[in-house]
């Protein structure tokens, strides 16, 4: 079963990795290995990019070892994949797209992402080196029912805690928390100076509790078993 590339109107810019194609309108997958055979096409509905890059002015700094970009907070996904012969249909499903550009992941970082019926969330914190020193950088975006809550170091946000599956960031009178329920995730290769020689641990789909508070009062909370979570801070 081969992926039908003609099923997607491939737009520029696009990325081609072997027989796999990726662009803003969808993906065409053709993966064969000793353990996996993945074929199929997924088509994306209109993407929801941010009106302002999540990293703000920090995206322009040349010394950043890793620059983060959100391509779409939430969009529709339709298509069919065949995974080791099993047919998986996506119909009016939901997708999220982000990416990192650089040569290394931060030495210490935390990240979580989740889609839910009323919106979408992404939050991250990292040790950002600046010459001989480093500072804790923070970015986060919660979109709920059309409203946007943005946390960022350039807006005064700071990391309160990132330990043992718990993340907490604060920006003036707003506090956003994420708590992973369960153990660290599966090992995954990550870059160090351009080479994939580091091992991190990622929970691609796991239970997480989120909460947004303002002046101590809860504005929003969510407990889901379909969140992603990484935490590479020392315990």
PDB file of C-alpha atoms in Angstrom:
ATOM      1  CA  UNK A   1       0.000   0.000   0.000  1.00  0.00           C
ATOM      2  CA  UNK A   2       1.715   3.157  -1.209  1.00  0.00           C
ATOM      3  CA  UNK A   3       1.010   6.718  -0.170  1.00  0.00           C
ATOM      4  CA  UNK A   4      -0.835   8.551  -2.932  1.00  0.00           C
ATOM      5  CA  UNK A   5       1.044  11.848  -3.161  1.00  0.00           C
ATOM      6  CA  UNK A   6      -1.394  13.112  -5.780  1.00  0.00           C
ATOM      7  CA  UNK A   7      -4.083  13.137  -3.080  1.00  0.00           C
ATOM      8  CA  UNK A   8      -2.500  16.232  -1.568  1.00  0.00           C
ATOM      9  CA  UNK A   9      -1.877  19.474  -3.430  1.00  0.00           C
ATOM     10  CA  UNK A  10       1.713  19.881  -2.252  1.00  0.00           C
ATOM     11  CA  UNK A  11       2.553  23.507  -1.614  1.00  0.00           C
ATOM     12  CA  UNK A  12       5.820  25.343  -1.124  1.00  0.00           C
ATOM     13  CA  UNK A  13       7.636  25.460   1.236  1.00  0.00           C
ATOM     14  CA  UNK A  14       7.882  21.741   1.785  1.00  0.00           C
ATOM     15  CA  UNK A  15      10.274  19.195   3.230  1.00  0.00           C
ATOM     16  CA  UNK A  16      11.185  15.874   1.634  1.00  0.00           C
ATOM     17  CA  UNK A  17      12.764  13.085   3.687  1.00  0.00           C
ATOM     18  CA  UNK A  18      13.242  10.013   1.549  1.00  0.00           C
ATOM     19  CA  UNK A  19       9.763   9.138   0.271  1.00  0.00           C
ATOM     20  CA  UNK A  20       8.059  11.298   2.918  1.00  0.00           C
ATOM     21  CA  UNK A  21       6.692  14.745   2.100  1.00  0.00           C
ATOM     22  CA  UNK A  22       5.644  17.454   4.561  1.00  0.00           C
ATOM     23  CA  UNK A  23       4.026  20.837   3.890  1.00  0.00           C
ATOM     24  CA  UNK A  24       1.416  23.191   5.296  1.00  0.00           C
ATOM     25  CA  UNK A  25      -1.409  21.304   3.563  1.00  0.00           C
ATOM     26  CA  UNK A  26      -0.573  17.831   4.813  1.00  0.00           C
ATOM     27  CA  UNK A  27       1.878  14.943   4.874  1.00  0.00           C
ATOM     28  CA  UNK A  28       2.522  11.904   2.707  1.00  0.00           C
ATOM     29  CA  UNK A  29       4.235   9.084   4.597  1.00  0.00           C
ATOM     30  CA  UNK A  30       6.130   6.054   3.321  1.00  0.00           C
ATOM     31  CA  UNK A  31       8.212   4.499   6.089  1.00  0.00           C
ATOM     32  CA  UNK A  32       9.716   1.013   5.951  1.00  0.00           C
ATOM     33  CA  UNK A  33      11.984  -0.512   8.569  1.00  0.00           C
ATOM     34  CA  UNK A  34      12.564  -3.819  10.306  1.00  0.00           C
ATOM     35  CA  UNK A  35       9.632  -3.152  12.654  1.00  0.00           C
ATOM     36  CA  UNK A  36       7.448  -0.571  10.907  1.00  0.00           C
ATOM     37  CA  UNK A  37       5.616  -0.151   7.624  1.00  0.00           C
ATOM     38  CA  UNK A  38       3.702   3.154   7.573  1.00  0.00           C
ATOM     39  CA  UNK A  39       1.946   4.389   4.425  1.00  0.00           C
ATOM     40  CA  UNK A  40      -0.684   7.047   3.864  1.00  0.00           C
ATOM     41  CA  UNK A  41      -1.718  10.657   3.415  1.00  0.00           C
ATOM     42  CA  UNK A  42      -3.065  13.176   5.919  1.00  0.00           C
ATOM     43  CA  UNK A  43      -4.583  16.478   4.792  1.00  0.00           C
ATOM     44  CA  UNK A  44      -4.688  19.551   7.010  1.00  0.00           C
ATOM     45  CA  UNK A  45      -7.444  22.130   7.247  1.00  0.00           C
ATOM     46  CA  UNK A  46      -6.574  25.831   7.590  1.00  0.00           C
ATOM     47  CA  UNK A  47      -3.687  26.293  10.019  1.00  0.00           C
ATOM     48  CA  UNK A  48      -3.965  28.646  13.000  1.00  0.00           C
ATOM     49  CA  UNK A  49      -0.618  30.476  13.206  1.00  0.00           C
ATOM     50  CA  UNK A  50       0.108  33.067  15.880  1.00  0.00           C
ATOM     51  CA  UNK A  51      -0.241  36.762  15.172  1.00  0.00           C
ATOM     52  CA  UNK A  52       3.206  37.223  16.731  1.00  0.00           C
ATOM     53  CA  UNK A  53       6.028  34.624  16.971  1.00  0.00           C
ATOM     54  CA  UNK A  54       5.996  32.878  20.356  1.00  0.00           C
ATOM     55  CA  UNK A  55       9.672  33.735  21.003  1.00  0.00           C
ATOM     56  CA  UNK A  56       9.141  37.404  20.238  1.00  0.00           C
ATOM     57  CA  UNK A  57      12.404  39.370  19.949  1.00  0.00           C
ATOM     58  CA  UNK A  58      14.454  36.390  21.168  1.00  0.00           C
ATOM     59  CA  UNK A  59      13.860  34.690  17.794  1.00  0.00           C
ATOM     60  CA  UNK A  60      16.175  37.313  16.231  1.00  0.00           C
ATOM     61  CA  UNK A  61      19.129  36.619  18.524  1.00  0.00           C
ATOM     62  CA  UNK A  62      21.930  34.782  16.657  1.00  0.00           C
ATOM     63  CA  UNK A  63      23.345  32.998  19.722  1.00  0.00           C
ATOM     64  CA  UNK A  64      20.220  30.992  20.535  1.00  0.00           C
ATOM     65  CA  UNK A  65      21.101  27.281  20.488  1.00  0.00           C
ATOM     66  CA  UNK A  66      17.459  26.424  19.789  1.00  0.00           C
ATOM     67  CA  UNK A  67      14.703  28.632  18.356  1.00  0.00           C
ATOM     68  CA  UNK A  68      11.070  27.557  18.780  1.00  0.00           C
ATOM     69  CA  UNK A  69       8.225  28.201  16.323  1.00  0.00           C
ATOM     70  CA  UNK A  70       4.510  27.410  16.424  1.00  0.00           C
ATOM     71  CA  UNK A  71       3.073  26.866  12.940  1.00  0.00           C
ATOM     72  CA  UNK A  72      -0.485  26.072  14.048  1.00  0.00           C
ATOM     73  CA  UNK A  73      -2.162  25.949  17.444  1.00  0.00           C
ATOM     74  CA  UNK A  74      -5.029  23.834  16.114  1.00  0.00           C
ATOM     75  CA  UNK A  75      -6.277  22.622  12.729  1.00  0.00           C
ATOM     76  CA  UNK A  76      -8.356  19.894  11.143  1.00  0.00           C
ATOM     77  CA  UNK A  77      -6.759  16.606  10.034  1.00  0.00           C
ATOM     78  CA  UNK A  78      -8.312  14.104   7.581  1.00  0.00           C
ATOM     79  CA  UNK A  79      -6.851  11.053   5.884  1.00  0.00           C
ATOM     80  CA  UNK A  80      -5.856   7.420   6.216  1.00  0.00           C
ATOM     81  CA  UNK A  81      -2.693   5.735   7.464  1.00  0.00           C
ATOM     82  CA  UNK A  82      -1.759   2.071   7.215  1.00  0.00           C
ATOM     83  CA  UNK A  83       0.489   1.086  10.130  1.00  0.00           C
ATOM     84  CA  UNK A  84       1.850  -2.447   9.780  1.00  0.00           C
ATOM     85  CA  UNK A  85      -1.210  -3.261   7.716  1.00  0.00           C
ATOM     86  CA  UNK A  86      -3.717  -1.762  10.174  1.00  0.00           C
ATOM     87  CA  UNK A  87      -5.953   0.914   8.665  1.00  0.00           C
ATOM     88  CA  UNK A  88      -6.301   4.086  10.785  1.00  0.00           C
ATOM     89  CA  UNK A  89      -8.790   6.695   9.592  1.00  0.00           C
ATOM     90  CA  UNK A  90      -8.581  10.387  10.565  1.00  0.00           C
ATOM     91  CA  UNK A  91     -11.876  12.218  10.070  1.00  0.00           C
ATOM     92  CA  UNK A  92     -12.332  15.740  11.417  1.00  0.00           C
ATOM     93  CA  UNK A  93      -9.429  15.058  13.796  1.00  0.00           C
ATOM     94  CA  UNK A  94      -7.285  17.793  15.316  1.00  0.00           C
ATOM     95  CA  UNK A  95      -3.638  18.651  14.774  1.00  0.00           C
ATOM     96  CA  UNK A  96      -0.934  20.915  16.151  1.00  0.00           C
ATOM     97  CA  UNK A  97       2.393  21.870  14.513  1.00  0.00           C
ATOM     98  CA  UNK A  98       5.509  23.301  16.116  1.00  0.00           C
ATOM     99  CA  UNK A  99       9.210  23.088  15.383  1.00  0.00           C
ATOM    100  CA  UNK A 100      12.706  23.816  16.662  1.00  0.00           C
ATOM    101  CA  UNK A 101      15.603  25.250  14.696  1.00  0.00           C
ATOM    102  CA  UNK A 102      19.170  25.083  15.924  1.00  0.00           C
ATOM    103  CA  UNK A 103      22.032  22.714  16.684  1.00  0.00           C
ATOM    104  CA  UNK A 104      21.271  21.654  20.264  1.00  0.00           C
ATOM    105  CA  UNK A 105      18.378  21.221  22.650  1.00  0.00           C
ATOM    106  CA  UNK A 106      18.876  23.232  25.857  1.00  0.00           C
ATOM    107  CA  UNK A 107      20.775  21.413  28.588  1.00  0.00           C
ATOM    108  CA  UNK A 108      17.770  21.857  30.879  1.00  0.00           C
ATOM    109  CA  UNK A 109      14.234  22.295  29.565  1.00  0.00           C
ATOM    110  CA  UNK A 110      10.591  21.381  30.105  1.00  0.00           C
ATOM    111  CA  UNK A 111       7.764  21.270  27.578  1.00  0.00           C
ATOM    112  CA  UNK A 112       4.104  20.300  27.410  1.00  0.00           C
ATOM    113  CA  UNK A 113       1.386  20.516  24.773  1.00  0.00           C
ATOM    114  CA  UNK A 114      -2.291  19.620  24.658  1.00  0.00           C
ATOM    115  CA  UNK A 115      -5.365  19.969  22.449  1.00  0.00           C
ATOM    116  CA  UNK A 116      -8.815  20.068  24.041  1.00  0.00           C
ATOM    117  CA  UNK A 117     -12.333  20.861  22.786  1.00  0.00           C
ATOM    118  CA  UNK A 118     -12.256  24.562  23.739  1.00  0.00           C
ATOM    119  CA  UNK A 119      -8.738  25.295  22.537  1.00  0.00           C
ATOM    120  CA  UNK A 120      -5.044  24.487  22.674  1.00  0.00           C
ATOM    121  CA  UNK A 121      -2.089  24.891  25.016  1.00  0.00           C
ATOM    122  CA  UNK A 122       1.700  24.852  24.776  1.00  0.00           C
ATOM    123  CA  UNK A 123       4.208  25.782  27.483  1.00  0.00           C
ATOM    124  CA  UNK A 124       7.966  25.492  27.742  1.00  0.00           C
ATOM    125  CA  UNK A 125      10.865  26.610  29.888  1.00  0.00           C
ATOM    126  CA  UNK A 126      14.580  26.249  29.230  1.00  0.00           C
ATOM    127  CA  UNK A 127      18.038  27.211  30.386  1.00  0.00           C
ATOM    128  CA  UNK A 128      19.151  29.788  27.797  1.00  0.00           C
ATOM    129  CA  UNK A 129      22.939  30.332  27.559  1.00  0.00           C
ATOM    130  CA  UNK A 130      24.208  33.845  26.846  1.00  0.00           C
ATOM    131  CA  UNK A 131      27.985  33.677  26.658  1.00  0.00           C
ATOM    132  CA  UNK A 132      29.354  32.574  30.044  1.00  0.00           C
ATOM    133  CA  UNK A 133      25.989  32.936  31.823  1.00  0.00           C
ATOM    134  CA  UNK A 134      22.476  31.545  31.374  1.00  0.00           C
ATOM    135  CA  UNK A 135      18.941  32.570  32.286  1.00  0.00           C
ATOM    136  CA  UNK A 136      15.670  30.595  32.581  1.00  0.00           C
ATOM    137  CA  UNK A 137      13.563  31.403  29.530  1.00  0.00           C
ATOM    138  CA  UNK A 138       9.789  30.889  29.461  1.00  0.00           C
ATOM    139  CA  UNK A 139       7.207  30.730  26.669  1.00  0.00           C
ATOM    140  CA  UNK A 140       3.585  29.565  26.863  1.00  0.00           C
ATOM    141  CA  UNK A 141       0.331  30.084  25.028  1.00  0.00           C
ATOM    142  CA  UNK A 142      -3.159  29.068  26.110  1.00  0.00           C
ATOM    143  CA  UNK A 143      -5.948  29.637  23.593  1.00  0.00           C
ATOM    144  CA  UNK A 144      -9.375  28.963  25.037  1.00  0.00           C
ATOM    145  CA  UNK A 145     -12.732  29.912  23.521  1.00  0.00           C
ATOM    146  CA  UNK A 146     -11.048  32.479  21.267  1.00  0.00           C
ATOM    147  CA  UNK A 147      -9.091  34.160  24.066  1.00  0.00           C
ATOM    148  CA  UNK A 148      -5.304  34.063  24.209  1.00  0.00           C
ATOM    149  CA  UNK A 149      -3.132  33.970  27.329  1.00  0.00           C
ATOM    150  CA  UNK A 150       0.539  34.457  26.466  1.00  0.00           C
ATOM    151  CA  UNK A 151       3.409  33.958  28.907  1.00  0.00           C
ATOM    152  CA  UNK A 152       6.954  34.897  27.912  1.00  0.00           C
ATOM    153  CA  UNK A 153      10.211  36.102  29.412  1.00  0.00           C
ATOM    154  CA  UNK A 154       9.947  39.241  27.261  1.00  0.00           C
ATOM    155  CA  UNK A 155       6.571  39.913  28.949  1.00  0.00           C
ATOM    156  CA  UNK A 156       7.921  39.386  32.478  1.00  0.00           C
ATOM    157  CA  UNK A 157       7.129  35.682  32.914  1.00  0.00           C
ATOM    158  CA  UNK A 158       9.414  33.585  35.093  1.00  0.00           C
ATOM    159  CA  UNK A 159       9.868  29.929  35.887  1.00  0.00           C
ATOM    160  CA  UNK A 160       8.833  29.092  39.458  1.00  0.00           C
ATOM    161  CA  UNK A 161       9.425  25.340  39.383  1.00  0.00           C
ATOM    162  CA  UNK A 162      10.300  22.504  36.999  1.00  0.00           C
ATOM    163  CA  UNK A 163      10.873  19.376  39.047  1.00  0.00           C
ATOM    164  CA  UNK A 164       9.539  15.840  39.281  1.00  0.00           C
ATOM    165  CA  UNK A 165       6.841  16.156  36.619  1.00  0.00           C
ATOM    166  CA  UNK A 166       5.689  19.592  37.822  1.00  0.00           C
ATOM    167  CA  UNK A 167       5.960  22.878  35.902  1.00  0.00           C
ATOM    168  CA  UNK A 168       4.873  26.266  37.202  1.00  0.00           C
ATOM    169  CA  UNK A 169       5.295  29.658  35.550  1.00  0.00           C
ATOM    170  CA  UNK A 170       4.167  33.061  36.759  1.00  0.00           C
ATOM    171  CA  UNK A 171       3.521  36.343  34.969  1.00  0.00           C
ATOM    172  CA  UNK A 172       2.343  39.167  37.217  1.00  0.00           C
ATOM    173  CA  UNK A 173      -0.962  37.929  38.735  1.00  0.00           C
ATOM    174  CA  UNK A 174      -1.274  34.873  36.442  1.00  0.00           C
ATOM    175  CA  UNK A 175       0.042  31.391  37.295  1.00  0.00           C
ATOM    176  CA  UNK A 176       0.054  28.473  34.835  1.00  0.00           C
ATOM    177  CA  UNK A 177       0.876  24.942  36.042  1.00  0.00           C
ATOM    178  CA  UNK A 178       1.248  21.505  34.447  1.00  0.00           C
ATOM    179  CA  UNK A 179       1.552  18.259  36.405  1.00  0.00           C
ATOM    180  CA  UNK A 180       2.463  14.991  34.698  1.00  0.00           C
ATOM    181  CA  UNK A 181       0.636  12.026  36.238  1.00  0.00           C
ATOM    182  CA  UNK A 182       2.917   9.022  36.072  1.00  0.00           C
ATOM    183  CA  UNK A 183       6.512   8.308  35.153  1.00  0.00           C
ATOM    184  CA  UNK A 184       8.910   9.790  32.621  1.00  0.00           C
ATOM    185  CA  UNK A 185       8.364   8.763  29.024  1.00  0.00           C
ATOM    186  CA  UNK A 186      10.121   6.841  26.286  1.00  0.00           C
ATOM    187  CA  UNK A 187      13.756   7.510  25.289  1.00  0.00           C
ATOM    188  CA  UNK A 188      14.214   9.726  22.237  1.00  0.00           C
ATOM    189  CA  UNK A 189      17.310  10.948  20.394  1.00  0.00           C
ATOM    190  CA  UNK A 190      17.995  14.692  20.570  1.00  0.00           C
ATOM    191  CA  UNK A 191      20.639  16.996  19.025  1.00  0.00           C
ATOM    192  CA  UNK A 192      23.932  18.097  20.563  1.00  0.00           C
ATOM    193  CA  UNK A 193      25.942  20.422  18.312  1.00  0.00           C
ATOM    194  CA  UNK A 194      24.091  19.062  15.289  1.00  0.00           C
ATOM    195  CA  UNK A 195      24.522  15.358  16.089  1.00  0.00           C
ATOM    196  CA  UNK A 196      21.688  13.212  17.482  1.00  0.00           C
ATOM    197  CA  UNK A 197      23.775  11.916  20.384  1.00  0.00           C
ATOM    198  CA  UNK A 198      21.647  12.873  23.387  1.00  0.00           C
ATOM    199  CA  UNK A 199      18.870  10.802  24.937  1.00  0.00           C
ATOM    200  CA  UNK A 200      15.846  12.619  26.349  1.00  0.00           C
ATOM    201  CA  UNK A 201      12.528  11.190  27.581  1.00  0.00           C
ATOM    202  CA  UNK A 202       9.201  12.148  26.074  1.00  0.00           C
ATOM    203  CA  UNK A 203       5.622  11.301  27.031  1.00  0.00           C
ATOM    204  CA  UNK A 204       3.892  11.650  23.670  1.00  0.00           C
ATOM    205  CA  UNK A 205       0.446  10.841  25.101  1.00  0.00           C
ATOM    206  CA  UNK A 206       0.039  10.811  28.868  1.00  0.00           C
ATOM    207  CA  UNK A 207      -2.175  12.120  31.702  1.00  0.00           C
ATOM    208  CA  UNK A 208      -1.493  15.737  32.696  1.00  0.00           C
ATOM    209  CA  UNK A 209      -3.289  18.208  34.955  1.00  0.00           C
ATOM    210  CA  UNK A 210      -3.280  21.883  33.912  1.00  0.00           C
ATOM    211  CA  UNK A 211      -4.445  24.948  35.783  1.00  0.00           C
ATOM    212  CA  UNK A 212      -4.542  28.695  35.150  1.00  0.00           C
ATOM    213  CA  UNK A 213      -5.004  30.974  38.160  1.00  0.00           C
ATOM    214  CA  UNK A 214      -5.401  34.725  38.478  1.00  0.00           C
ATOM    215  CA  UNK A 215      -4.910  36.330  41.891  1.00  0.00           C
ATOM    216  CA  UNK A 216      -5.336  32.860  43.414  1.00  0.00           C
ATOM    217  CA  UNK A 217      -8.676  32.145  41.720  1.00  0.00           C
ATOM    218  CA  UNK A 218      -8.943  29.347  39.143  1.00  0.00           C
ATOM    219  CA  UNK A 219      -9.746  30.663  35.662  1.00  0.00           C
ATOM    220  CA  UNK A 220      -9.356  27.333  33.874  1.00  0.00           C
ATOM    221  CA  UNK A 221      -8.363  23.759  34.652  1.00  0.00           C
ATOM    222  CA  UNK A 222      -8.091  20.547  32.704  1.00  0.00           C
ATOM    223  CA  UNK A 223      -7.159  16.940  33.387  1.00  0.00           C
ATOM    224  CA  UNK A 224      -6.559  14.904  30.250  1.00  0.00           C
ATOM    225  CA  UNK A 225      -4.923  11.628  29.249  1.00  0.00           C
ATOM    226  CA  UNK A 226      -3.908  12.968  25.809  1.00  0.00           C
ATOM    227  CA  UNK A 227      -1.165  15.481  26.579  1.00  0.00           C
ATOM    228  CA  UNK A 228       2.514  15.510  25.639  1.00  0.00           C
ATOM    229  CA  UNK A 229       5.175  16.185  28.247  1.00  0.00           C
ATOM    230  CA  UNK A 230       8.977  16.397  28.509  1.00  0.00           C
ATOM    231  CA  UNK A 231      10.994  17.437  31.548  1.00  0.00           C
ATOM    232  CA  UNK A 232      14.790  17.487  31.392  1.00  0.00           C
ATOM    233  CA  UNK A 233      15.578  19.290  34.644  1.00  0.00           C
ATOM    234  CA  UNK A 234      17.497  17.604  37.484  1.00  0.00           C
ATOM    235  CA  UNK A 235      15.237  16.197  40.190  1.00  0.00           C
TER     236      UNK A 235
END
